[in-house]
mmCIF file of C-alpha atoms in Angstrom:
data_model
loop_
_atom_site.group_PDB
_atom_site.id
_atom_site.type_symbol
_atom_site.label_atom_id
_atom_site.label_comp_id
_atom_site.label_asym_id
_atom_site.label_seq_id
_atom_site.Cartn_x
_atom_site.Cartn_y
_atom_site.Cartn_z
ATOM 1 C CA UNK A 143 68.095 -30.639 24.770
ATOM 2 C CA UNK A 144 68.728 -27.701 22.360
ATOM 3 C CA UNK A 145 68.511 -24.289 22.735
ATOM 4 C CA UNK A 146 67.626 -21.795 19.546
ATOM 5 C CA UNK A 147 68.476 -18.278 19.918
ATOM 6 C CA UNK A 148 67.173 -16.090 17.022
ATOM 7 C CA UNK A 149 68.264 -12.696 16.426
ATOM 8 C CA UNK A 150 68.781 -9.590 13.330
ATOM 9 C CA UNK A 151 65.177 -8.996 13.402
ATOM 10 C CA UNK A 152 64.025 -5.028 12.782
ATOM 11 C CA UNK A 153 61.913 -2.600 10.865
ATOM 12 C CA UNK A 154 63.132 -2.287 7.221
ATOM 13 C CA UNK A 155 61.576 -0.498 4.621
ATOM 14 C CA UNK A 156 60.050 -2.750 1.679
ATOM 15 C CA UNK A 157 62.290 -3.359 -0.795
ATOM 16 C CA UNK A 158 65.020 -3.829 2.137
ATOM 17 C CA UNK A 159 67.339 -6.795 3.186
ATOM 18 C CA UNK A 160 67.369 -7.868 6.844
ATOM 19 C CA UNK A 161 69.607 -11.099 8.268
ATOM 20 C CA UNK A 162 68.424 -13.248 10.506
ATOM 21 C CA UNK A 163 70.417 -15.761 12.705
ATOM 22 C CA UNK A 164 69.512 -19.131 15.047
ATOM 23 C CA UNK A 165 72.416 -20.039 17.243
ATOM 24 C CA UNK A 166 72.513 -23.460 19.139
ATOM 25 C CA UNK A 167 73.576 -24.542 22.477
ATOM 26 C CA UNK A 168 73.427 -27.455 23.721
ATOM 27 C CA UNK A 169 74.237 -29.364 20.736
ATOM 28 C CA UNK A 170 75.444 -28.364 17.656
ATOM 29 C CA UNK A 171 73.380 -27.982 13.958
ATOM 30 C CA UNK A 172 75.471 -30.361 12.757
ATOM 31 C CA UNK A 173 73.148 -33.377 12.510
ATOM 32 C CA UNK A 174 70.135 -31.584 12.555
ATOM 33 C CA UNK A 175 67.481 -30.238 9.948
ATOM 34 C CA UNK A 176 66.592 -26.801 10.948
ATOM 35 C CA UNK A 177 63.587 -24.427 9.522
ATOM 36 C CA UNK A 178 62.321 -21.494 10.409
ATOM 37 C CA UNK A 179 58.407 -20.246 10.382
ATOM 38 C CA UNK A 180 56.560 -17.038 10.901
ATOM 39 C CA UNK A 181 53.383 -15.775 12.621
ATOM 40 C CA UNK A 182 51.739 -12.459 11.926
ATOM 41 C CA UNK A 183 49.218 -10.840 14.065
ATOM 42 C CA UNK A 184 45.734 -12.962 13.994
ATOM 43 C CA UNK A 185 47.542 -16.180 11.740
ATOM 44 C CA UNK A 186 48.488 -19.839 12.367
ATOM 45 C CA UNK A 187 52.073 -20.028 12.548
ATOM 46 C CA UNK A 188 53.967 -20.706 8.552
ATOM 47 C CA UNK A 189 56.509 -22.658 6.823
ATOM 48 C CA UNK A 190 59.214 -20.001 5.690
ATOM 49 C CA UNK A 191 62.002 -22.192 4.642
ATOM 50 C CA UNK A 192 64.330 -25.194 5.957
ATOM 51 C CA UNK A 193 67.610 -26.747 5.579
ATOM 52 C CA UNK A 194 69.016 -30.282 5.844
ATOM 53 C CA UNK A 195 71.414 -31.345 8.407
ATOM 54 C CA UNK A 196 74.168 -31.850 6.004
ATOM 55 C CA UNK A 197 72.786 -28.561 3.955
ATOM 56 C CA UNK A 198 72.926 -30.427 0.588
ATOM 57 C CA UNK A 199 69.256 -30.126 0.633
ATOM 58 C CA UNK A 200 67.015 -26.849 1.374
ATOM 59 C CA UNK A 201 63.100 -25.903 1.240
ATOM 60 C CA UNK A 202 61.121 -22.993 1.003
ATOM 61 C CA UNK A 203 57.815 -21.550 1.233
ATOM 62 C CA UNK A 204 56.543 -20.408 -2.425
ATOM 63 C CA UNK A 205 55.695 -16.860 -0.900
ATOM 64 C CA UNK A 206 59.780 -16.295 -0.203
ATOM 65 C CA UNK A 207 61.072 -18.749 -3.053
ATOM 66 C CA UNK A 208 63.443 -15.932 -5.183
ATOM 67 C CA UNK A 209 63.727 -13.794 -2.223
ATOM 68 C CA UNK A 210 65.042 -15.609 0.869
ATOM 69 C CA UNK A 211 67.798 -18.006 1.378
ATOM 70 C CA UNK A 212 68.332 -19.864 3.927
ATOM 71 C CA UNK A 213 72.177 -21.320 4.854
ATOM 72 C CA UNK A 214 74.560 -22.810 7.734
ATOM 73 C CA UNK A 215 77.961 -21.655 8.841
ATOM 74 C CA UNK A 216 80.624 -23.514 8.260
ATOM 75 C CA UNK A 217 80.709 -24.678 12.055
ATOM 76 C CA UNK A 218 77.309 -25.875 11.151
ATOM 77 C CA UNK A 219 76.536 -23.945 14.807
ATOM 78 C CA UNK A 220 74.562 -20.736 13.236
ATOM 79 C CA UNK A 221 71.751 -21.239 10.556
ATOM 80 C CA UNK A 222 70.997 -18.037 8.272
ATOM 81 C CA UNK A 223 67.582 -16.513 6.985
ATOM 82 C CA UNK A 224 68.785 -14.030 4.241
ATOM 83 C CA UNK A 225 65.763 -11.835 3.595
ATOM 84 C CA UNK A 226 65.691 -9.627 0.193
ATOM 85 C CA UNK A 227 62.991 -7.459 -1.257
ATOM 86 C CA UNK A 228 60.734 -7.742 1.823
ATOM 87 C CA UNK A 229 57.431 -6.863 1.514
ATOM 88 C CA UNK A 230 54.813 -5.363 4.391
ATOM 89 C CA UNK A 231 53.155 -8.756 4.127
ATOM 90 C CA UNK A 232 56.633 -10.343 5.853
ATOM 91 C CA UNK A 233 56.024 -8.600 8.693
ATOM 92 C CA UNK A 234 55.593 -11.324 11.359
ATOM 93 C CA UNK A 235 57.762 -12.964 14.521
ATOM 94 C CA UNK A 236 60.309 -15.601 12.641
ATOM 95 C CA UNK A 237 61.080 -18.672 14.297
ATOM 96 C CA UNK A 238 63.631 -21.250 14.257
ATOM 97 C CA UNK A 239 63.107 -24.865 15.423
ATOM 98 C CA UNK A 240 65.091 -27.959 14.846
ATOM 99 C CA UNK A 241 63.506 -30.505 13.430
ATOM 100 C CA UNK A 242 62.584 -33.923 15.034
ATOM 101 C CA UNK A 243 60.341 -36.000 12.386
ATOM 102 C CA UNK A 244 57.483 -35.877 10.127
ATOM 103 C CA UNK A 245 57.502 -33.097 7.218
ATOM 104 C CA UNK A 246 59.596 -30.303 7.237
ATOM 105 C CA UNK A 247 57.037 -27.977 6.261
ATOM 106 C CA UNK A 248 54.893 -28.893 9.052
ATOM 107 C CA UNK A 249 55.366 -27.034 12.617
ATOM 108 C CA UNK A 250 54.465 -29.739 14.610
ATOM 109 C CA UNK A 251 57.448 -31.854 13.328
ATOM 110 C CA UNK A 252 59.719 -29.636 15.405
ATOM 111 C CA UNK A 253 60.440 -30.568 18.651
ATOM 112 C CA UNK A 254 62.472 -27.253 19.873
ATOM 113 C CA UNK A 255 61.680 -23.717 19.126
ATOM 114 C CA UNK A 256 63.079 -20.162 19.848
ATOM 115 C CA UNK A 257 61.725 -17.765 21.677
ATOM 116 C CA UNK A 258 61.152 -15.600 18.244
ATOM 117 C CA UNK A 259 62.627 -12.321 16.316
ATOM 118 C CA UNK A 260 60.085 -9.558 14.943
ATOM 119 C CA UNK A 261 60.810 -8.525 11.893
ATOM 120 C CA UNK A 262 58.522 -5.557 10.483
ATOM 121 C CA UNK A 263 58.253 -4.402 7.267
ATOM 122 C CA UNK A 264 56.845 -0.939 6.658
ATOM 123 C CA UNK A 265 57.653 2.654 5.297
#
């Protein structure tokens, strides 16, 4: 069992930076592939970006490609959703989730999920 606890969600201006953080418990990140998705108001839940257990290998959506980087701590316990030159169409709840199988851009190949961190973008 593993539970994700996201959090450094806001309201930032566009053009602004936020940080967002998943901590573990249970388990660490160590040997697990972790991503994180989005859902706005009225829209199926989105790929945003993911990274590899060992973080040699990392994935992200093409609307945040340039712009957000994702990244692990060096206790491989915290995974990192840098967020740069956000844009009102960000705005949405970001998840994390730890992957269990399948494609890593898929939802539905994560088998645990947080409970979600708003992020809102807006002047």
């Amino acid at each position: 069992q593993v539970q994700l606890v996201e959090s450094g969600g806001g309201l930032v201006q566009p053009e602004g930076s936020l940080r967002l953080s998943c901590a573990a418990s249970g388990r660490t990140f160590g040997t697990v592939t972790v991503g994180w998705f989005r859902q706005a108001p009225g829209k199926d839940r989105e790929f945003v970006a993911a990274i590899s257990w060992n973080a040699d290998n990392t994935y992200y959506a093409d609307s945040v490609k340039g712009r957000f980087t994702i990244s692990k701590t060096n206790a491989k316990n915290t995974v990192l959703l840098q967020m740069n030159s956000l844009k009102a169409d960000d705005t949405a709840v970001y998840y994390c989730a730890a992957w269990s199988r399948g494609s890593v851009y898929i939802a539905d190949s994560y088998a645990y999920w947080g409970q979600g961190t708003q992020v809102t973008v807006s002047s």
